[in-house]
Amino acid sequence: MRLRIKLSPALSSHTEAVNGVDWLNTDEGITISDDHLIKLWILDKMESMDLSIVNVKEKIFPTSLQLSNHSLREATSKQANNPLKSSNTKISTSKNFSEIFLVTTSDGKIYLLNLNGKLEKIVDAHHGATIMARWNNSEPGGAGGFASCGEDGCVKIWSKNGMLRSVLAQIGKPVYSLDWNGDSSKLLYCAGDECFIKQLNVQSSPIKWRAHTGLVTCLGWSAVNDQILTGGEDCRYRLWNGQGRPLWSSSAYAFPISSVAWSHNGTMFAVGSFNLLRLCDKSGWSHSMERPNCGSINCLSWSPDCLQLIGGSASGQLLHAHIVEKKIGEVNILEKNNYWDDLRLIWEQLEAIQINRRTINIRDLSSEVVRERLETKDRIIKMEIGFNYLIVATSKQLYIFSAKNWNTPIVNDLREGSGLVSLIRLCEKCFLLVDSSSVQVLNYEGKSICNIKISSFGEPFNEQTAAIANDLVVLRDKTQHSLIHLFDPQNGRVAGDGEIKHLSNIVELCVNQCGGIVDRRIIFLDMNGDCFIALVNRYGAPERIQKIGSLLSCLTPNNSTNMMAALQDNQKLLVSLNLFPKIYFLFIFMFVCLHYNLLIKIC
């Protein structure tokens, strides 16, 4: 897995440093620069057009820019609406033009603008420069407001309309960066060499720790894996958990880290420095290091499909990067040698590698001679391999390839307005397809079996929070992370004894594949690293959930036997689901019955 980078030509680039970038949809972006211009981009062609701002007389010296995550989700489901046109470039933005985005400036103001160039409001936010503002996405449409930080050392919370709600922190030194956690209940910010985590609506002191030996220049907080990423003037980037405990520290580079960004699915992050862009997985391991000749990379932003990356540079050029040569599939955890890698995986003897935007190479590992080259009409958004099938989702179509005959795939058109496919999960007889507006189950003939009705707002589903078997769909609730929903894939109705409630937030789940619904077990990890096993149907058992381990990670069920593999303290661990759960629940049931009979005799 590596990055393929393209830089914007001089004619369409900014003339000064780019300080803010974001995505309009998966094909278009927006940038803002010290040359006082906002540009809209067609990224395939690297063409741009200027967005003129109405009713702004003074020149803007921007420090950051952000559109809301809700806007990005809406963008992907409104393709080809509201075209922006100029004499040279046609940008078919799929945005709602009344959508407000934030621009912070060096004179202490926050500008609330929309894509028509109309100025909605100017907020006098800070003394000195307003360095950054970030949307709170706990409510649809940015209704949760936003947070800002500045050179005056203040962190402030604002309503969507720019009304001050509270001053969250006052520090005697500039606050250079901030970010929200997944449910926007906590705010992370940095000042000097320290980082702070402040929980909203709770009267308690913030969590504080020394993150770097020099100034902390940038940070990010993954909404999916709850990990914190920081970069500093000590030329290192570091990973922390949600409580500020260290997980990883890089070696020192030649220049300070100027920008960091998590992918939306939490599996990768990017690090920018002077003439350097590095792609890493969530464990901190580096997969690609590129050296574009563009100066310091001041800001980075991932596309909604997590396959593209744009960055703003000190030279004024826009950097556009694609992930290529990505391997997918399933792997036996016993064959992993050094670390868990979510993207370099294979299914039994089959290996699938995406070599460019529309091409996949298939290789049979049992025979070096057997190779297939698969091509799609549009850009590949998501793909998954398993059970001798390869499912590929593009921006407009769904391809179902069979290992029996790679040359004749089943091709279905995706529904207009459904948005990009964000997740594919496979089982033996069917697969789960998730986009921004629906969750549906399809068979391998491409026919829809059912649509699962669940709220579209909240944290999107990923490989850790959604699972499927032939007779069960398991989904963690998007907003209440301690709740698991069970559905029947044949009709979309509630399965078994209904939802499973846990005391702590659930971070990972899986379901065994063998046997019928009677043998089905849900295994999940909570935020403390404790592993639990749960029954779909209780069948009179007094307890539905039982703990089976601690400090576990990377749950993986076996597809041919009822066994589960996991990591415990970086050591491989196998648990048999075929014997242990049945005996465990049966023992508890007999124990309760015995005590019940004794009570009857005593009475």
C-alpha positions as semicolon CSV with decimal commas, in nm:
position;residue;x (nm);y (nm);z (nm)
1;M;0,000;0,000;0,000
2;R;0,141;0,336;-0,101
3;L;0,043;0,686;-0,213
4;R;0,046;0,812;-0,570
5;I;0,081;1,192;-0,557
6;K;-0,011;1,464;-0,804
7;L;0,059;1,838;-0,757
8;S;-0,150;2,117;-0,905
9;P;0,006;2,312;-1,195
10;A;0,124;2,667;-1,140
11;L;-0,158;2,824;-1,344
12;S;-0,435;2,685;-1,122
13;S;-0,246;2,697;-0,790
14;H;-0,251;2,967;-0,524
15;T;0,030;3,221;-0,518
16;E;0,076;3,202;-0,140
17;A;0,066;2,929;0,124
18;V;-0,251;2,718;0,147
19;N;-0,380;2,707;0,507
20;G;-0,708;2,520;0,472
21;V;-0,841;2,232;0,259
22;D;-1,156;2,021;0,263
23;W;-1,369;1,800;0,038
24;L;-1,693;1,895;-0,137
25;N;-1,741;1,532;-0,245
26;T;-1,517;1,249;-0,362
27;D;-1,415;1,434;-0,679
28;E;-1,406;1,800;-0,577
29;G;-1,234;2,005;-0,309
30;I;-1,204;2,354;-0,164
31;T;-0,894;2,546;-0,053
32;I;-0,814;2,881;0,107
33;S;-0,483;3,064;0,101
34;D;-0,284;3,367;0,214
35;D;-0,343;3,514;-0,134
36;H;-0,697;3,592;0,001
37;L;-0,865;3,351;-0,245
38;I;-1,098;3,056;-0,198
39;K;-1,073;2,803;-0,482
40;L;-1,301;2,515;-0,584
41;W;-1,124;2,222;-0,750
42;I;-1,196;1,939;-0,993
43;L;-0,932;1,703;-0,860
44;D;-0,916;1,462;-1,154
45;K;-0,811;1,742;-1,387
46;M;-0,649;1,963;-1,121
47;E;-0,855;2,256;-1,248
48;S;-0,979;2,533;-1,019
49;M;-1,207;2,832;-1,010
50;D;-1,220;3,123;-0,766
51;L;-1,508;3,164;-0,524
52;S;-1,576;3,534;-0,479
53;I;-1,689;3,639;-0,131
54;V;-1,973;3,890;-0,117
55;N;-1,974;4,176;0,138
56;V;-1,618;4,122;0,257
57;K;-1,422;4,442;0,201
58;E;-1,103;4,363;0,388
59;K;-0,861;4,097;0,269
60;I;-0,874;3,769;0,459
61;F;-0,558;3,611;0,594
62;P;-0,697;3,263;0,675
63;T;-0,564;3,015;0,929
64;S;-0,808;2,722;0,879
65;L;-1,117;2,606;0,691
66;Q;-1,372;2,331;0,759
67;L;-1,701;2,201;0,624
68;S;-1,913;1,989;0,856
69;N;-1,899;1,608;0,838
70;H;-2,276;1,614;0,793
71;S;-2,221;1,825;0,482
72;L;-1,983;1,566;0,342
73;R;-2,236;1,288;0,397
74;E;-2,501;1,494;0,223
75;A;-2,260;1,576;-0,058
76;T;-2,204;1,218;-0,160
77;S;-2,578;1,157;-0,193
78;K;-2,652;1,461;-0,413
79;Q;-2,432;1,392;-0,714
80;A;-2,447;1,639;-0,999
81;N;-2,676;1,891;-0,831
82;N;-2,631;2,269;-0,830
83;P;-2,353;2,305;-1,089
84;L;-2,107;2,588;-1,043
85;K;-1,990;2,719;-1,377
86;S;-1,719;2,946;-1,506
87;S;-1,589;3,016;-1,853
88;N;-1,305;2,767;-1,818
89;T;-1,410;2,515;-1,555
90;K;-1,731;2,338;-1,467
91;I;-1,749;2,220;-1,110
92;S;-2,052;2,005;-1,048
93;T;-2,052;2,034;-0,672
94;S;-2,296;1,804;-0,502
95;K;-2,326;2,049;-0,214
96;N;-2,625;2,223;-0,073
97;F;-2,528;2,584;-0,144
98;S;-2,685;2,712;0,176
99;E;-2,447;2,491;0,376
100;I;-2,226;2,701;0,603
101;F;-1,854;2,645;0,637
102;L;-1,602;2,799;0,876
103;V;-1,300;3,016;0,796
104;T;-1,076;3,146;1,076
105;T;-0,847;3,443;1,022
106;S;-0,540;3,612;1,166
107;D;-0,738;3,914;1,294
108;G;-0,932;3,707;1,551
109;K;-1,248;3,658;1,345
110;I;-1,450;3,356;1,231
111;Y;-1,628;3,388;0,896
112;L;-1,942;3,183;0,836
113;L;-1,973;3,146;0,457
114;N;-2,166;2,935;0,209
115;L;-2,064;2,801;-0,132
116;N;-2,243;3,080;-0,315
117;G;-1,980;3,310;-0,167
118;K;-2,238;3,474;0,056
119;L;-2,118;3,593;0,394
120;E;-2,357;3,472;0,663
121;K;-2,186;3,622;0,967
122;I;-1,855;3,752;1,106
123;V;-1,778;3,657;1,466
124;D;-1,522;3,846;1,677
125;A;-1,389;3,537;1,848
126;H;-1,040;3,595;1,994
127;H;-0,779;3,857;2,075
128;G;-0,499;3,799;1,828
129;A;-0,538;3,531;1,563
130;T;-0,816;3,274;1,563
131;I;-0,608;2,967;1,482
132;M;-0,869;2,695;1,431
133;A;-1,242;2,618;1,446
134;R;-1,403;2,274;1,428
135;W;-1,768;2,170;1,393
136;N;-1,942;1,970;1,663
137;N;-2,118;1,692;1,469
138;S;-2,327;1,554;1,754
139;E;-2,641;1,691;1,584
140;P;-2,744;1,697;1,216
141;G;-2,651;1,991;0,998
142;G;-2,397;2,135;1,239
143;A;-2,670;2,221;1,491
144;G;-2,429;2,125;1,769
145;G;-2,227;2,438;1,696
146;F;-1,850;2,460;1,681
147;A;-1,541;2,519;1,894
148;S;-1,255;2,762;1,834
149;C;-0,910;2,835;1,975
150;G;-0,674;3,128;1,940
151;E;-0,357;3,311;2,033
152;D;-0,522;3,451;2,346
153;G;-0,517;3,101;2,500
154;C;-0,897;3,065;2,503
155;V;-1,105;2,770;2,388
156;K;-1,465;2,873;2,317
157;I;-1,788;2,694;2,229
158;W;-2,027;2,861;1,981
159;S;-2,374;2,793;1,849
160;K;-2,432;2,719;1,480
161;N;-2,523;3,086;1,427
162;G;-2,206;3,216;1,593
163;M;-2,344;3,299;1,939
164;L;-2,101;3,240;2,228
165;R;-2,214;2,955;2,454
166;S;-1,920;2,916;2,691
167;V;-1,549;2,968;2,742
168;L;-1,421;2,615;2,795
169;A;-1,061;2,702;2,886
170;Q;-0,834;3,000;2,945
171;I;-0,462;2,922;2,920
172;G;-0,177;3,169;2,936
173;K;-0,032;3,058;2,601
174;P;-0,166;3,014;2,246
175;V;-0,382;2,711;2,164
176;Y;-0,274;2,591;1,821
177;S;-0,511;2,303;1,746
178;L;-0,825;2,125;1,867
179;D;-1,052;1,834;1,775
180;W;-1,365;1,654;1,898
181;N;-1,399;1,290;1,993
182;G;-1,643;1,059;1,812
183;D;-1,964;1,162;1,992
184;S;-1,850;1,524;2,049
185;S;-1,873;1,484;2,426
186;K;-1,503;1,567;2,475
187;L;-1,270;1,827;2,328
188;L;-0,897;1,783;2,273
189;Y;-0,668;2,087;2,248
190;C;-0,299;2,166;2,282
191;A;-0,094;2,454;2,421
192;G;0,284;2,460;2,443
193;D;0,413;2,106;2,486
194;E;0,094;1,982;2,657
195;C;-0,237;1,834;2,544
196;F;-0,568;1,864;2,728
197;I;-0,892;1,663;2,717
198;K;-1,196;1,844;2,853
199;Q;-1,530;1,669;2,894
200;L;-1,830;1,888;2,821
201;N;-2,116;1,928;3,070
202;V;-1,903;1,783;3,350
203;Q;-1,752;2,001;3,622
204;S;-1,409;1,841;3,642
205;S;-1,050;1,932;3,564
206;P;-0,927;1,840;3,217
207;I;-0,690;1,549;3,157
208;K;-0,346;1,697;3,094
209;W;-0,017;1,542;2,983
210;R;0,311;1,643;2,822
211;A;0,290;1,521;2,464
212;H;0,617;1,644;2,307
213;T;0,948;1,795;2,412
214;G;0,870;2,097;2,197
215;L;0,558;2,281;2,084
216;V;0,262;2,063;1,984
217;T;0,182;2,190;1,635
218;C;-0,109;1,969;1,523
219;L;-0,340;1,694;1,644
220;G;-0,631;1,472;1,546
221;W;-0,878;1,245;1,728
222;S;-1,021;0,944;1,545
223;A;-1,397;0,912;1,582
224;V;-1,377;0,536;1,520
225;N;-1,086;0,394;1,721
226;D;-1,069;0,674;1,984
227;Q;-0,695;0,720;1,930
228;I;-0,523;1,059;1,943
229;L;-0,254;1,161;1,696
230;T;-0,018;1,453;1,765
231;G;0,274;1,615;1,586
232;G;0,529;1,854;1,729
233;E;0,832;2,073;1,683
234;D;1,044;1,786;1,816
235;C;1,000;1,639;1,463
236;R;0,801;1,339;1,589
237;Y;0,443;1,219;1,562
238;R;0,290;1,021;1,847
239;L;-0,018;0,808;1,917
240;W;-0,219;0,813;2,241
241;N;-0,534;0,643;2,361
242;G;-0,846;0,836;2,457
243;Q;-0,709;0,894;2,809
244;G;-0,374;1,035;2,698
245;R;-0,167;0,720;2,754
246;P;0,116;0,665;2,502
247;L;0,079;0,401;2,229
248;W;0,346;0,489;1,972
249;S;0,623;0,739;1,907
250;S;0,802;0,783;1,577
251;S;1,169;0,848;1,527
252;A;1,278;1,208;1,480
253;Y;1,255;1,355;1,129
254;A;1,459;1,636;0,979
255;F;1,182;1,897;1,012
256;P;0,888;1,965;1,249
257;I;0,556;1,791;1,185
258;S;0,320;2,048;1,033
259;S;-0,004;1,850;0,984
260;V;-0,174;1,520;1,072
261;A;-0,509;1,370;0,969
262;W;-0,703;1,050;1,050
263;S;-0,899;0,869;0,780
264;H;-1,272;0,857;0,852
265;N;-1,269;0,479;0,906
266;G;-0,987;0,503;1,162
267;T;-0,758;0,251;0,988
268;M;-0,498;0,498;0,854
269;F;-0,353;0,841;0,914
270;A;-0,132;1,080;0,722
271;V;0,155;1,295;0,848
272;G;0,285;1,605;0,669
273;S;0,615;1,788;0,708
274;F;0,858;1,984;0,487
275;N;0,863;1,806;0,148
276;L;0,734;1,491;0,317
277;L;0,406;1,298;0,329
278;R;0,383;0,972;0,521
279;L;0,100;0,715;0,523
280;C;0,067;0,498;0,836
281;D;-0,176;0,244;0,974
282;K;-0,355;0,291;1,307
283;S;-0,074;0,111;1,493
284;G;0,180;0,372;1,380
285;W;0,362;0,155;1,125
286;S;0,461;0,341;0,810
287;H;0,348;0,207;0,472
288;S;0,455;0,485;0,239
289;M;0,680;0,790;0,249
290;E;0,665;1,037;-0,040
291;R;0,872;1,351;-0,090
292;P;0,674;1,600;-0,300
293;N;0,860;1,919;-0,386
294;C;0,603;2,159;-0,241
295;G;0,747;2,287;0,088
296;S;0,572;2,230;0,420
297;I;0,233;2,057;0,404
298;N;0,023;2,286;0,624
299;C;-0,308;2,097;0,622
300;L;-0,447;1,757;0,523
301;S;-0,795;1,618;0,461
302;W;-0,921;1,269;0,377
303;S;-1,199;1,202;0,125
304;P;-1,526;1,047;0,248
305;D;-1,432;0,713;0,086
306;C;-1,093;0,709;0,268
307;L;-0,907;0,637;-0,057
308;Q;-0,789;0,989;-0,140
309;L;-0,605;1,266;0,040
310;I;-0,557;1,635;-0,032
311;G;-0,315;1,874;0,129
312;G;-0,228;2,242;0,119
313;S;0,136;2,338;0,087
314;A;0,352;2,640;0,162
315;S;0,425;2,680;-0,210
316;G;0,055;2,735;-0,285
317;Q;0,015;2,403;-0,466
318;L;-0,262;2,156;-0,392
319;L;-0,145;1,801;-0,327
320;H;-0,375;1,517;-0,437
321;A;-0,286;1,159;-0,335
322;H;-0,446;0,821;-0,411
323;I;-0,396;0,497;-0,220
324;V;-0,278;0,225;-0,461
325;E;-0,157;-0,135;-0,432
326;K;-0,388;-0,206;-0,141
327;K;-0,443;-0,572;-0,050
328;I;-0,772;-0,695;0,091
329;G;-0,935;-1,013;0,222
330;E;-0,912;-1,240;0,525
331;V;-0,606;-1,380;0,697
332;N;-0,537;-1,651;0,952
333;I;-0,422;-1,471;1,266
334;L;-0,175;-1,752;1,337
335;E;0,020;-1,655;1,024
336;K;0,070;-1,293;1,130
337;N;0,430;-1,235;1,231
338;N;0,472;-0,880;1,352
339;Y;0,158;-0,667;1,377
340;W;-0,207;-0,656;1,282
341;D;-0,258;-0,490;0,945
342;D;-0,615;-0,423;0,837
343;L;-0,535;-0,350;0,474
344;R;-0,281;-0,614;0,368
345;L;-0,500;-0,925;0,388
346;I;-0,569;-1,234;0,174
347;W;-0,850;-1,487;0,155
348;E;-0,720;-1,845;0,165
349;Q;-0,528;-1,883;-0,163
350;L;-0,669;-1,567;-0,327
351;E;-0,501;-1,227;-0,319
352;A;-0,658;-0,906;-0,454
353;I;-0,453;-0,589;-0,508
354;Q;-0,590;-0,259;-0,634
355;I;-0,314;-0,121;-0,857
356;N;-0,490;0,197;-0,974
357;R;-0,824;0,371;-0,952
358;R;-1,011;0,124;-1,178
359;T;-0,798;-0,193;-1,187
360;I;-0,759;-0,493;-0,955
361;N;-0,506;-0,774;-0,988
362;I;-0,612;-1,121;-0,867
363;R;-0,346;-1,379;-0,787
364;D;-0,381;-1,743;-0,685
365;L;-0,111;-1,803;-0,424
366;S;-0,119;-2,178;-0,485
367;S;-0,013;-2,122;-0,847
368;E;0,211;-1,834;-0,951
369;V;0,092;-1,875;-1,309
370;V;-0,274;-1,798;-1,246
371;R;-0,337;-1,424;-1,262
372;E;-0,642;-1,215;-1,347
373;R;-0,673;-0,845;-1,424
374;L;-1,015;-0,697;-1,343
375;E;-1,124;-0,353;-1,462
376;T;-1,423;-0,140;-1,369
377;K;-1,588;0,143;-1,555
378;D;-1,571;0,395;-1,269
379;R;-1,339;0,464;-0,980
380;I;-1,329;0,191;-0,713
381;I;-1,470;0,306;-0,380
382;K;-1,479;-0,014;-0,173
383;M;-1,401;-0,382;-0,225
384;E;-1,402;-0,700;-0,018
385;I;-1,303;-1,061;-0,087
386;G;-1,421;-1,379;0,084
387;F;-1,607;-1,708;0,039
388;N;-1,474;-1,725;-0,320
389;Y;-1,635;-1,394;-0,417
390;L;-1,497;-1,047;-0,478
391;I;-1,741;-0,758;-0,423
392;V;-1,637;-0,425;-0,574
393;A;-1,832;-0,100;-0,530
394;T;-1,758;0,194;-0,758
395;S;-1,912;0,540;-0,754
396;K;-2,204;0,419;-0,970
397;Q;-2,208;0,038;-0,987
398;L;-2,169;-0,280;-0,783
399;Y;-1,960;-0,567;-0,926
400;I;-1,991;-0,926;-0,799
401;F;-1,700;-1,142;-0,920
402;S;-1,692;-1,519;-0,867
403;A;-1,368;-1,715;-0,831
404;K;-1,518;-1,978;-1,063
405;N;-1,522;-1,731;-1,351
406;W;-1,361;-1,390;-1,306
407;N;-1,452;-1,275;-1,658
408;T;-1,832;-1,258;-1,618
409;P;-1,921;-1,046;-1,314
410;I;-2,273;-0,954;-1,212
411;V;-2,307;-0,575;-1,242
412;N;-2,579;-0,375;-1,066
413;D;-2,638;-0,001;-1,080
414;L;-2,640;0,167;-0,741
415;R;-2,942;0,373;-0,646
416;E;-2,914;0,743;-0,721
417;G;-2,896;0,954;-0,409
418;S;-2,788;0,662;-0,190
419;G;-2,436;0,797;-0,148
420;L;-2,106;0,612;-0,160
421;V;-2,070;0,257;-0,034
422;S;-1,884;0,275;0,298
423;L;-1,880;-0,089;0,412
424;I;-1,908;-0,441;0,268
425;R;-1,927;-0,747;0,497
426;L;-1,943;-1,102;0,358
427;C;-2,072;-1,439;0,473
428;E;-2,129;-1,768;0,292
429;K;-2,472;-1,701;0,137
430;C;-2,512;-1,322;0,135
431;F;-2,337;-0,994;0,209
432;L;-2,404;-0,665;0,385
433;L;-2,385;-0,339;0,189
434;V;-2,379;-0,008;0,378
435;D;-2,395;0,342;0,229
436;S;-2,472;0,684;0,370
437;S;-2,849;0,632;0,364
438;S;-2,920;0,258;0,391
439;V;-2,812;-0,084;0,520
440;Q;-2,913;-0,371;0,292
441;V;-2,849;-0,743;0,253
442;L;-2,793;-0,889;-0,095
443;N;-2,723;-1,238;-0,226
444;Y;-2,438;-1,320;-0,464
445;E;-2,672;-1,298;-0,762
446;G;-2,704;-0,927;-0,693
447;K;-3,064;-0,944;-0,570
448;S;-3,167;-0,745;-0,264
449;I;-3,293;-0,965;0,019
450;C;-3,394;-0,696;0,269
451;N;-3,333;-0,342;0,389
452;I;-3,250;-0,295;0,755
453;K;-3,414;0,007;0,913
454;I;-3,174;0,189;1,143
455;S;-3,097;0,555;1,209
456;S;-2,870;0,712;0,946
457;F;-2,729;0,969;1,187
458;G;-2,435;0,898;1,411
459;E;-2,098;0,733;1,377
460;P;-2,085;0,529;1,052
461;F;-2,051;0,152;1,061
462;N;-1,710;-0,006;1,007
463;E;-1,547;-0,350;1,017
464;Q;-1,538;-0,343;1,398
465;T;-1,903;-0,246;1,452
466;A;-2,090;-0,455;1,191
467;A;-2,094;-0,830;1,124
468;I;-2,305;-1,077;0,927
469;A;-2,372;-1,453;0,924
470;N;-2,613;-1,654;0,710
471;D;-2,897;-1,602;0,958
472;L;-2,793;-1,294;1,158
473;V;-2,688;-0,931;1,111
474;V;-2,514;-0,768;1,409
475;L;-2,483;-0,389;1,430
476;R;-2,360;-0,166;1,710
477;D;-2,584;0,133;1,769
478;K;-2,453;0,448;1,598
479;T;-2,504;0,679;1,894
480;Q;-2,543;0,454;2,201
481;H;-2,225;0,248;2,173
482;S;-2,318;0,009;2,455
483;L;-2,609;-0,130;2,252
484;I;-2,601;-0,412;1,992
485;H;-2,887;-0,467;1,745
486;L;-2,968;-0,811;1,600
487;F;-3,155;-0,852;1,270
488;D;-3,274;-1,139;1,054
489;P;-3,109;-1,101;0,709
490;Q;-3,408;-1,265;0,536
491;N;-3,666;-1,003;0,634
492;G;-3,485;-0,725;0,827
493;R;-3,681;-0,790;1,146
494;V;-3,538;-0,815;1,496
495;A;-3,372;-1,152;1,552
496;G;-3,354;-1,370;1,862
497;D;-3,428;-1,206;2,194
498;G;-3,364;-0,860;2,055
499;E;-3,097;-0,606;2,133
500;I;-2,804;-0,671;2,366
501;K;-2,726;-0,407;2,630
502;H;-2,385;-0,376;2,792
503;L;-2,259;-0,155;3,075
504;S;-1,961;-0,008;2,884
505;N;-1,914;0,115;2,529
506;I;-1,846;-0,162;2,278
507;V;-1,548;-0,109;2,047
508;E;-1,541;-0,432;1,845
509;L;-1,772;-0,724;1,769
510;C;-1,793;-1,037;1,555
511;V;-2,019;-1,339;1,504
512;N;-1,932;-1,705;1,443
513;Q;-2,014;-1,846;1,098
514;C;-2,075;-2,219;1,158
515;G;-2,399;-2,394;1,246
516;G;-2,752;-2,259;1,261
517;I;-2,914;-1,985;1,464
518;V;-2,907;-2,212;1,772
519;D;-2,527;-2,220;1,756
520;R;-2,487;-1,849;1,686
521;R;-2,276;-1,649;1,931
522;I;-2,189;-1,278;1,939
523;I;-1,843;-1,195;2,073
524;F;-1,759;-0,836;2,158
525;L;-1,494;-0,621;2,326
526;D;-1,571;-0,321;2,544
527;M;-1,362;-0,009;2,596
528;N;-1,178;-0,173;2,888
529;G;-1,047;-0,457;2,670
530;D;-1,278;-0,716;2,831
531;C;-1,419;-0,982;2,598
532;F;-1,776;-1,111;2,631
533;I;-1,983;-1,377;2,461
534;A;-2,359;-1,340;2,418
535;L;-2,646;-1,564;2,311
536;V;-2,886;-1,472;2,030
537;N;-3,164;-1,670;2,198
538;R;-3,149;-1,729;2,571
539;Y;-3,364;-2,048;2,565
540;G;-3,428;-2,023;2,939
541;A;-3,068;-1,953;3,038
542;P;-3,061;-1,707;3,332
543;E;-2,773;-1,504;3,186
544;R;-2,731;-1,394;2,826
545;I;-2,382;-1,237;2,847
546;Q;-2,070;-1,386;3,003
547;K;-1,712;-1,262;3,023
548;I;-1,450;-1,491;2,865
549;G;-1,130;-1,284;2,873
550;S;-0,949;-0,958;2,943
551;L;-0,709;-0,729;2,755
552;L;-0,802;-0,876;2,417
553;S;-0,795;-0,719;2,072
554;C;-0,844;-0,815;1,705
555;L;-1,133;-1,062;1,727
556;T;-1,146;-1,301;1,430
557;P;-1,390;-1,595;1,401
558;N;-1,290;-1,901;1,199
559;N;-1,507;-1,958;0,891
560;S;-1,488;-2,339;0,890
561;T;-1,504;-2,425;1,262
562;N;-1,659;-2,262;1,568
563;M;-1,338;-2,110;1,698
564;M;-1,226;-1,754;1,755
565;A;-0,876;-1,605;1,744
566;A;-0,764;-1,291;1,924
567;L;-0,457;-1,117;2,060
568;Q;-0,391;-1,097;2,434
569;D;-0,085;-0,894;2,539
570;N;0,043;-0,932;2,179
571;Q;0,024;-1,313;2,217
572;K;-0,201;-1,532;2,003
573;L;-0,504;-1,677;2,179
574;L;-0,758;-1,931;2,055
575;V;-1,103;-1,982;2,207
576;S;-1,329;-2,269;2,103
577;L;-1,686;-2,150;2,063
578;N;-1,800;-2,505;1,997
579;L;-1,760;-2,637;2,351
580;F;-1,690;-2,359;2,598
581;P;-2,000;-2,139;2,559
582;K;-2,248;-2,428;2,562
583;I;-2,092;-2,584;2,871
584;Y;-2,064;-2,244;3,041
585;F;-2,426;-2,140;2,995
586;L;-2,550;-2,493;3,067
587;F;-2,350;-2,502;3,391
588;I;-2,502;-2,172;3,506
589;F;-2,851;-2,295;3,415
590;M;-2,804;-2,621;3,614
591;F;-2,652;-2,428;3,905
592;V;-2,956;-2,198;3,927
593;C;-3,198;-2,493;3,897
594;L;-3,017;-2,679;4,176
595;H;-3,040;-2,381;4,411
596;Y;-3,405;-2,333;4,316
597;N;-3,485;-2,697;4,408
598;L;-3,297;-2,660;4,737
599;L;-3,500;-2,350;4,822
600;I;-3,824;-2,538;4,752
601;K;-3,720;-2,825;4,980
602;I;-3,615;-2,585;5,257
603;C;-3,941;-2,395;5,235
